[in-house]
Amino acid sequence: MAGLVGPLNENLRSLQEAFSGARIIARGNELNIEGDDATTVARLVGELRLLLEQGQVVDPQVVARTVDIIRADERPSEVLTAEVLRSARGRSVRPKSSGQKRYVDAILANTVTFGIGPAGTGKSYLAVALAVQALQAKTVERIIMTRPAVEAGERLGFLPGDLMAKIDPYLRPLYDALYDMLGTDGARRLLDNGTVEVAPLAYMRGRTLNRSFIILDEAQNATPEQLKMFLTRIGFGSKVVVNGDITQVDLPGGRSGLAELDGVLGKVEGVAFVYLSGRDVVRHRIVADIVSAYDAYEAANNGGGTRQPPREK
């Protein structure tokens, strides 16, 4: 009960704020729930209890995610306990929202998965976790992580070293996720022997990638021609994940190949599009608030309407 209600009843207060149509009263080891939302809140409390019984800590963030999952008519005890990988530090990597669970399921079920959503939704991190899982299960022989180096531009010439040394800062987020999954020594060993390759998108041209788990990050900064080139590199036994945020395009002129791909590939079998939103942000809560504030600002400056993501396929 202490874990369920939280310190100074903070979890109950979070529930009360989320469901104003319910009244929750804690009495000893019992909770009395009344009001129009009583049935939904009772279901939610039951799910939180299952999470506690499985060893998870229930805090206001977990309560907020559980509320979102319940409202999506899904079971938090299934979404939040689906382990993707156990990292080198012994930490379990799991989806933390229903959107992330759909994303993980889509990657497992399809050859090519597009993860489109704002910063902080776990697109890159979960993709790397699934890539490491596939490598450990020997369903692939190598991991290839790439991204366009659009931000570099003319500034590359002022950085020391060869091209790879200059491009390294733009690939650093992928390295960070890899080190977190495998530990510094394990990741370095796989990088040194070529089992894991991290390279700029331009290095993909002319290659055929068999039995590989390939991740293209920051794909909103790839042109339509670059994305076509990349997607035609897929060989036998390979799986591809393409991630991006179409609201953060750094390309000159803003012509992103990612924005139009749904219309091109939406009906291709084995290709899935998963759209994540501010509800799937798992960084500091202020990140979700920032994403929502930007969405509201853009809606207000577009005549009251904002571009909605295409229907998920």
CSV table of N, CA, C and O in Angstrom, one decimal, residues 126-225:
chain,number,residue,atom,x,y,z
A,126,LEU,N,15.7,2.6,-28.2
A,126,LEU,CA,15.0,1.4,-28.3
A,126,LEU,C,15.5,0.6,-29.6
A,126,LEU,O,15.6,-0.6,-29.6
A,127,ALA,N,15.8,1.4,-30.7
A,127,ALA,CA,16.3,0.7,-31.9
A,127,ALA,C,17.6,0.1,-31.6
A,127,ALA,O,17.9,-1.1,-32.1
A,128,VAL,N,18.5,0.8,-30.9
A,128,VAL,CA,19.8,0.2,-30.6
A,128,VAL,C,19.7,-1.0,-29.7
A,128,VAL,O,20.3,-2.1,-29.8
A,129,ALA,N,18.7,-1.0,-28.7
A,129,ALA,CA,18.5,-2.1,-27.8
A,129,ALA,C,18.0,-3.3,-28.6
A,129,ALA,O,18.5,-4.4,-28.4
A,130,LEU,N,17.1,-3.1,-29.6
A,130,LEU,CA,16.7,-4.2,-30.4
A,130,LEU,C,17.7,-4.8,-31.3
A,130,LEU,O,17.8,-6.0,-31.6
A,131,ALA,N,18.6,-3.9,-31.8
A,131,ALA,CA,19.7,-4.3,-32.6
A,131,ALA,C,20.7,-5.2,-31.8
A,131,ALA,O,21.2,-6.2,-32.3
A,132,VAL,N,21.0,-4.8,-30.6
A,132,VAL,CA,21.9,-5.6,-29.7
A,132,VAL,C,21.2,-6.9,-29.4
A,132,VAL,O,21.9,-8.0,-29.4
A,133,GLN,N,19.9,-6.9,-29.1
A,133,GLN,CA,19.2,-8.1,-28.8
A,133,GLN,C,19.3,-9.1,-30.0
A,133,GLN,O,19.6,-10.3,-29.9
A,134,ALA,N,19.1,-8.6,-31.3
A,134,ALA,CA,19.2,-9.4,-32.5
A,134,ALA,C,20.6,-10.0,-32.7
A,134,ALA,O,20.8,-11.1,-33.1
A,135,LEU,N,21.6,-9.1,-32.3
A,135,LEU,CA,23.0,-9.6,-32.5
A,135,LEU,C,23.3,-10.7,-31.5
A,135,LEU,O,23.9,-11.7,-31.8
A,136,GLN,N,22.9,-10.5,-30.3
A,136,GLN,CA,23.1,-11.5,-29.2
A,136,GLN,C,22.3,-12.8,-29.5
A,136,GLN,O,22.8,-13.9,-29.2
A,137,ALA,N,21.2,-12.7,-30.2
A,137,ALA,CA,20.4,-13.9,-30.5
A,137,ALA,C,20.9,-14.5,-31.8
A,137,ALA,O,20.3,-15.6,-32.3
A,138,LYS,N,21.9,-13.9,-32.5
A,138,LYS,CA,22.5,-14.4,-33.7
A,138,LYS,C,21.5,-14.4,-34.9
A,138,LYS,O,21.7,-15.2,-35.8
A,139,THR,N,20.5,-13.5,-34.8
A,139,THR,CA,19.6,-13.4,-36.0
A,139,THR,C,20.2,-12.5,-37.0
A,139,THR,O,19.7,-12.4,-38.2
A,140,VAL,N,21.2,-11.6,-36.6
A,140,VAL,CA,21.9,-10.8,-37.5
A,140,VAL,C,23.4,-11.0,-37.2
A,140,VAL,O,23.8,-11.5,-36.1
A,141,GLU,N,24.3,-10.6,-38.1
A,141,GLU,CA,25.7,-10.8,-37.9
A,141,GLU,C,26.4,-9.5,-37.6
A,141,GLU,O,27.6,-9.5,-37.1
A,142,ARG,N,25.7,-8.4,-37.8
A,142,ARG,CA,26.4,-7.1,-37.5
A,142,ARG,C,25.3,-6.0,-37.4
A,142,ARG,O,24.2,-6.2,-37.8
A,143,ILE,N,25.7,-4.9,-36.8
A,143,ILE,CA,24.9,-3.8,-36.6
A,143,ILE,C,25.5,-2.6,-37.3
A,143,ILE,O,26.7,-2.4,-37.2
A,144,ILE,N,24.7,-1.9,-38.1
A,144,ILE,CA,25.2,-0.7,-38.8
A,144,ILE,C,24.3,0.5,-38.4
A,144,ILE,O,23.1,0.4,-38.6
A,145,MET,N,24.9,1.5,-37.9
A,145,MET,CA,24.2,2.7,-37.5
A,145,MET,C,24.7,3.9,-38.3
A,145,MET,O,26.0,4.1,-38.4
A,146,THR,N,23.8,4.6,-38.8
A,146,THR,CA,24.2,5.7,-39.7
A,146,THR,C,23.3,6.9,-39.5
A,146,THR,O,22.2,6.8,-39.0
A,147,ARG,N,23.7,8.1,-40.0
A,147,ARG,CA,22.9,9.3,-40.0
A,147,ARG,C,23.5,10.3,-40.9
A,147,ARG,O,24.7,10.3,-41.1
A,148,PRO,N,22.7,11.1,-41.5
A,148,PRO,CA,23.2,12.2,-42.4
A,148,PRO,C,24.0,13.2,-41.6
A,148,PRO,O,23.6,13.5,-40.4
A,149,ALA,N,25.0,13.8,-42.1
A,149,ALA,CA,25.8,14.8,-41.4
A,149,ALA,C,25.5,16.2,-41.9
A,149,ALA,O,26.4,17.0,-42.2
A,150,VAL,N,24.2,16.5,-42.0
A,150,VAL,CA,23.8,17.7,-42.6
A,150,VAL,C,24.2,18.9,-41.8
A,150,VAL,O,24.7,19.9,-42.3
A,151,GLU,N,24.3,18.8,-40.4
A,151,GLU,CA,24.7,19.9,-39.6
A,151,GLU,C,26.1,20.4,-39.9
A,151,GLU,O,26.5,21.5,-39.6
A,152,ALA,N,26.9,19.4,-40.4
A,152,ALA,CA,28.3,19.7,-40.5
A,152,ALA,C,28.6,20.9,-41.5
A,152,ALA,O,29.2,21.9,-41.2
A,153,GLY,N,28.1,20.6,-42.8
A,153,GLY,CA,28.3,21.7,-43.8
A,153,GLY,C,29.7,22.2,-43.9
A,153,GLY,O,30.7,21.4,-43.9
A,154,GLU,N,29.9,23.5,-44.0
A,154,GLU,CA,31.2,24.1,-44.2
A,154,GLU,C,32.1,24.0,-43.0
A,154,GLU,O,33.3,24.0,-43.0
A,155,ARG,N,31.4,23.7,-41.8
A,155,ARG,CA,32.2,23.7,-40.6
A,155,ARG,C,33.1,22.5,-40.5
A,155,ARG,O,34.0,22.4,-39.7
A,156,LEU,N,32.8,21.5,-41.3
A,156,LEU,CA,33.7,20.3,-41.2
A,156,LEU,C,35.1,20.6,-41.4
A,156,LEU,O,36.0,20.0,-40.8
A,157,GLY,N,35.4,21.5,-42.3
A,157,GLY,CA,36.8,21.8,-42.7
A,157,GLY,C,37.6,22.4,-41.5
A,157,GLY,O,38.8,22.4,-41.5
A,158,PHE,N,36.9,23.0,-40.5
A,158,PHE,CA,37.6,23.6,-39.4
A,158,PHE,C,37.8,22.6,-38.2
A,158,PHE,O,38.4,23.0,-37.3
A,159,LEU,N,37.2,21.4,-38.3
A,159,LEU,CA,37.5,20.4,-37.3
A,159,LEU,C,38.7,19.7,-37.6
A,159,LEU,O,39.1,19.4,-38.7
A,160,PRO,N,39.5,19.3,-36.6
A,160,PRO,CA,40.7,18.5,-36.8
A,160,PRO,C,40.4,17.1,-37.2
A,160,PRO,O,39.4,16.5,-37.0
A,161,GLY,N,41.4,16.5,-37.9
A,161,GLY,CA,41.3,15.0,-38.2
A,161,GLY,C,40.8,14.8,-39.6
A,161,GLY,O,40.5,15.7,-40.4
A,162,ASP,N,40.7,13.5,-39.9
A,162,ASP,CA,40.1,13.1,-41.2
A,162,ASP,C,38.6,13.1,-41.2
A,162,ASP,O,38.0,13.6,-40.2
A,163,LEU,N,38.0,12.6,-42.3
A,163,LEU,CA,36.5,12.8,-42.4
A,163,LEU,C,35.8,12.1,-41.2
A,163,LEU,O,34.8,12.7,-40.6
A,164,MET,N,36.2,10.9,-40.8
A,164,MET,CA,35.5,10.1,-39.8
A,164,MET,C,35.7,10.9,-38.4
A,164,MET,O,34.8,10.9,-37.6
A,165,ALA,N,36.9,11.5,-38.2
A,165,ALA,CA,37.1,12.2,-37.0
A,165,ALA,C,36.2,13.5,-37.0
A,165,ALA,O,35.6,13.9,-35.9
A,166,LYS,N,36.0,14.1,-38.1
A,166,LYS,CA,35.1,15.3,-38.2
A,166,LYS,C,33.6,14.9,-38.1
A,166,LYS,O,32.8,15.7,-37.5
A,167,ILE,N,33.3,13.7,-38.5
A,167,ILE,CA,31.9,13.3,-38.5
A,167,ILE,C,31.5,12.7,-37.1
A,167,ILE,O,30.3,12.7,-36.8
A,168,ASP,N,32.5,12.4,-36.4
A,168,ASP,CA,32.2,11.7,-35.1
A,168,ASP,C,31.3,12.4,-34.2
A,168,ASP,O,30.4,11.8,-33.6
A,169,PRO,N,31.3,13.7,-34.0
A,169,PRO,CA,30.4,14.4,-33.1
A,169,PRO,C,28.9,14.2,-33.4
A,169,PRO,O,28.1,14.2,-32.6
A,170,TYR,N,28.7,14.1,-34.7
A,170,TYR,CA,27.3,13.9,-35.2
A,170,TYR,C,26.8,12.5,-35.0
A,170,TYR,O,25.6,12.2,-35.0
A,171,LEU,N,27.7,11.5,-34.8
A,171,LEU,CA,27.3,10.1,-34.5
A,171,LEU,C,27.3,9.8,-33.0
A,171,LEU,O,27.0,8.7,-32.7
A,172,ARG,N,27.7,10.8,-32.2
A,172,ARG,CA,27.9,10.5,-30.8
A,172,ARG,C,26.6,10.0,-30.1
A,172,ARG,O,26.8,9.1,-29.3
A,173,PRO,N,25.4,10.4,-30.4
A,173,PRO,CA,24.2,9.8,-29.7
A,173,PRO,C,24.1,8.3,-29.9
A,173,PRO,O,23.7,7.6,-29.0
A,174,LEU,N,24.5,7.8,-31.1
A,174,LEU,CA,24.4,6.4,-31.4
A,174,LEU,C,25.5,5.7,-30.6
A,174,LEU,O,25.2,4.6,-30.0
A,175,TYR,N,26.7,6.2,-30.5
A,175,TYR,CA,27.7,5.6,-29.6
A,175,TYR,C,27.3,5.6,-28.2
A,175,TYR,O,27.5,4.6,-27.5
A,176,ASP,N,26.6,6.7,-27.7
A,176,ASP,CA,26.2,6.7,-26.3
A,176,ASP,C,25.2,5.6,-26.0
A,176,ASP,O,25.3,4.9,-24.9
A,177,ALA,N,24.3,5.4,-26.9
A,177,ALA,CA,23.3,4.3,-26.6
A,177,ALA,C,24.0,2.9,-26.7
A,177,ALA,O,23.7,2.0,-25.8
A,178,LEU,N,24.9,2.8,-27.6
A,178,LEU,CA,25.6,1.5,-27.7
A,178,LEU,C,26.5,1.2,-26.4
A,178,LEU,O,26.5,0.1,-25.9
A,179,TYR,N,27.2,2.2,-25.9
A,179,TYR,CA,28.0,2.0,-24.7
A,179,TYR,C,27.1,1.7,-23.5
A,179,TYR,O,27.4,0.9,-22.6
A,180,ASP,N,25.9,2.3,-23.5
A,180,ASP,CA,25.0,2.0,-22.4
A,180,ASP,C,24.5,0.6,-22.4
A,180,ASP,O,24.3,0.0,-21.3
A,181,MET,N,24.3,0.1,-23.6
A,181,MET,CA,23.8,-1.3,-23.7
A,181,MET,C,24.9,-2.4,-23.4
A,181,MET,O,24.6,-3.4,-22.8
A,182,LEU,N,26.1,-2.1,-24.0
A,182,LEU,CA,27.1,-3.2,-23.9
A,182,LEU,C,28.2,-2.9,-23.0
A,182,LEU,O,29.1,-3.7,-22.8
A,183,GLY,N,28.3,-1.7,-22.4
A,183,GLY,CA,29.4,-1.3,-21.6
A,183,GLY,C,30.6,-0.8,-22.5
A,183,GLY,O,30.6,-1.1,-23.7
A,184,THR,N,31.5,0.0,-22.0
A,184,THR,CA,32.5,0.6,-22.8
A,184,THR,C,33.4,-0.5,-23.4
A,184,THR,O,33.7,-0.4,-24.7
A,185,ASP,N,33.8,-1.5,-22.7
A,185,ASP,CA,34.7,-2.5,-23.2
A,185,ASP,C,34.0,-3.4,-24.3
A,185,ASP,O,34.6,-3.6,-25.4
A,186,GLY,N,32.8,-3.8,-24.0
A,186,GLY,CA,32.1,-4.6,-25.0
A,186,GLY,C,31.8,-3.9,-26.2
A,186,GLY,O,31.9,-4.4,-27.3
A,187,ALA,N,31.4,-2.6,-26.1
A,187,ALA,CA,31.1,-1.8,-27.3
A,187,ALA,C,32.3,-1.6,-28.1
A,187,ALA,O,32.3,-1.7,-29.4
A,188,ARG,N,33.4,-1.2,-27.5
A,188,ARG,CA,34.7,-1.0,-28.2
A,188,ARG,C,35.2,-2.2,-28.9
A,188,ARG,O,35.7,-2.1,-30.0
A,189,ARG,N,35.0,-3.4,-28.3
A,189,ARG,CA,35.5,-4.6,-28.9
A,189,ARG,C,34.7,-4.9,-30.2
A,189,ARG,O,35.3,-5.3,-31.2
A,190,LEU,N,33.4,-4.7,-30.2
A,190,LEU,CA,32.6,-4.9,-31.4
A,190,LEU,C,32.8,-3.9,-32.4
A,190,LEU,O,32.8,-4.2,-33.6
A,191,LEU,N,33.1,-2.7,-32.0
A,191,LEU,CA,33.5,-1.6,-33.0
A,191,LEU,C,34.8,-1.9,-33.7
A,191,LEU,O,35.0,-1.7,-34.9
A,192,ASP,N,35.8,-2.4,-32.9
A,192,ASP,CA,37.1,-2.6,-33.4
A,192,ASP,C,37.1,-3.8,-34.4
A,192,ASP,O,37.9,-3.8,-35.4
A,193,ASN,N,36.3,-4.8,-34.1
A,193,ASN,CA,36.3,-6.0,-35.0
A,193,ASN,C,35.3,-5.9,-36.2
A,193,ASN,O,35.1,-6.8,-37.0
A,194,GLY,N,34.6,-4.7,-36.2
A,194,GLY,CA,33.7,-4.5,-37.4
A,194,GLY,C,32.3,-5.1,-37.2
A,194,GLY,O,31.5,-4.9,-38.1
A,195,THR,N,32.0,-5.7,-36.1
A,195,THR,CA,30.7,-6.3,-35.9
A,195,THR,C,29.7,-5.1,-35.7
A,195,THR,O,28.5,-5.3,-36.2
A,196,VAL,N,30.1,-4.0,-35.2
A,196,VAL,CA,29.2,-2.8,-35.1
A,196,VAL,C,29.9,-1.7,-35.9
A,196,VAL,O,31.1,-1.4,-35.7
A,197,GLU,N,29.2,-1.1,-36.8
A,197,GLU,CA,29.8,-0.1,-37.7
A,197,GLU,C,28.9,1.2,-37.5
A,197,GLU,O,27.7,1.1,-37.6
A,198,VAL,N,29.6,2.3,-37.3
A,198,VAL,CA,28.9,3.6,-37.3
A,198,VAL,C,29.5,4.5,-38.3
A,198,VAL,O,30.8,4.7,-38.3
A,199,ALA,N,28.7,4.9,-39.3
A,199,ALA,CA,29.2,5.6,-40.4
A,199,ALA,C,28.2,6.7,-40.9
A,199,ALA,O,27.0,6.5,-40.7
A,200,PRO,N,28.7,7.7,-41.6
A,200,PRO,CA,27.8,8.7,-42.2
A,200,PRO,C,27.0,8.0,-43.3
A,200,PRO,O,27.4,7.1,-43.9
A,201,LEU,N,25.8,8.6,-43.6
A,201,LEU,CA,24.9,8.1,-44.6
A,201,LEU,C,25.6,7.9,-46.0
A,201,LEU,O,25.3,7.0,-46.7
A,202,ALA,N,26.5,8.9,-46.3
A,202,ALA,CA,27.1,8.8,-47.6
A,202,ALA,C,27.9,7.5,-47.9
A,202,ALA,O,28.1,7.1,-49.0
A,203,TYR,N,28.3,6.9,-46.8
A,203,TYR,CA,29.1,5.7,-46.9
A,203,TYR,C,28.3,4.4,-47.3
A,203,TYR,O,28.8,3.3,-47.5
A,204,MET,N,27.0,4.6,-47.3
A,204,MET,CA,26.1,3.5,-47.6
A,204,MET,C,25.9,3.2,-49.1
A,204,MET,O,25.5,2.1,-49.6
A,205,ARG,N,26.3,4.2,-49.9
A,205,ARG,CA,26.1,4.1,-51.4
A,205,ARG,C,26.9,2.9,-52.0
A,205,ARG,O,28.1,2.7,-51.6
A,206,GLY,N,26.3,2.1,-52.8
A,206,GLY,CA,27.0,1.1,-53.5
A,206,GLY,C,27.1,-0.2,-52.7
A,206,GLY,O,27.6,-1.2,-53.2
A,207,ARG,N,26.6,-0.3,-51.5
A,207,ARG,CA,26.7,-1.5,-50.7
A,207,ARG,C,25.5,-2.3,-50.7
A,207,ARG,O,24.4,-1.8,-51.0
A,208,THR,N,25.6,-3.6,-50.4
A,208,THR,CA,24.5,-4.5,-50.2
A,208,THR,C,24.7,-5.1,-48.8
A,208,THR,O,25.7,-5.7,-48.5
A,209,LEU,N,23.7,-4.8,-47.9
A,209,LEU,CA,23.8,-5.1,-46.5
A,209,LEU,C,23.0,-6.3,-46.1
A,209,LEU,O,21.8,-6.3,-46.0
A,210,ASN,N,23.7,-7.5,-46.1
A,210,ASN,CA,23.0,-8.8,-45.7
A,210,ASN,C,23.1,-9.1,-44.2
A,210,ASN,O,24.1,-8.7,-43.6
A,211,ARG,N,22.2,-9.7,-43.7
A,211,ARG,CA,22.1,-10.2,-42.3
A,211,ARG,C,22.6,-9.1,-41.3
A,211,ARG,O,23.5,-9.3,-40.5
A,212,SER,N,22.1,-7.9,-41.5
A,212,SER,CA,22.5,-6.8,-40.7
A,212,SER,C,21.2,-6.1,-40.1
A,212,SER,O,20.1,-6.2,-40.6
A,213,PHE,N,21.4,-5.5,-38.9
A,213,PHE,CA,20.4,-4.7,-38.3
A,213,PHE,C,20.9,-3.2,-38.5
A,213,PHE,O,21.9,-2.8,-38.0
A,214,ILE,N,20.2,-2.5,-39.4
A,214,ILE,CA,20.6,-1.2,-39.8
A,214,ILE,C,19.7,-0.1,-39.3
A,214,ILE,O,18.5,-0.2,-39.4
A,215,ILE,N,20.3,0.9,-38.7
A,215,ILE,CA,19.6,2.0,-38.0
A,215,ILE,C,20.0,3.3,-38.7
A,215,ILE,O,21.2,3.7,-38.7
A,216,LEU,N,19.0,4.0,-39.3
A,216,LEU,CA,19.2,5.3,-39.8
A,216,LEU,C,18.6,6.3,-38.9
A,216,LEU,O,17.4,6.4,-38.7
A,217,ASP,N,19.4,7.1,-38.3
A,217,ASP,CA,19.0,8.1,-37.3
A,217,ASP,C,18.9,9.5,-37.9
A,217,ASP,O,19.6,9.8,-38.9
A,218,GLU,N,18.1,10.4,-37.3
A,218,GLU,CA,17.9,11.7,-37.8
A,218,GLU,C,17.6,11.8,-39.3
A,218,GLU,O,18.1,12.6,-40.1
A,219,ALA,N,16.7,10.9,-39.7
A,219,ALA,CA,16.4,10.7,-41.2
A,219,ALA,C,15.7,11.9,-41.7
A,219,ALA,O,15.6,12.0,-43.0
A,220,GLN,N,15.1,12.8,-40.9
A,220,GLN,CA,14.5,14.0,-41.4
A,220,GLN,C,15.5,14.9,-42.2
A,220,GLN,O,15.1,15.7,-43.0
A,221,ASN,N,16.8,14.7,-42.0
A,221,ASN,CA,17.8,15.4,-42.7
A,221,ASN,C,18.4,14.7,-43.9
A,221,ASN,O,19.5,15.1,-44.3
A,222,ALA,N,17.7,13.7,-44.3
A,222,ALA,CA,18.1,13.0,-45.6
A,222,ALA,C,17.1,13.5,-46.7
A,222,ALA,O,15.9,13.6,-46.5
A,223,THR,N,17.7,13.7,-47.9
A,223,THR,CA,16.8,14.0,-49.0
A,223,THR,C,16.1,12.8,-49.6
A,223,THR,O,16.4,11.7,-49.2
A,224,PRO,N,15.1,13.0,-50.4
A,224,PRO,CA,14.4,11.9,-51.0
A,224,PRO,C,15.4,10.9,-51.7
A,224,PRO,O,15.2,9.7,-51.7
A,225,GLU,N,16.3,11.5,-52.4
A,225,GLU,CA,17.3,10.7,-53.2
A,225,GLU,C,18.2,9.9,-52.2
A,225,GLU,O,18.5,8.7,-52.5
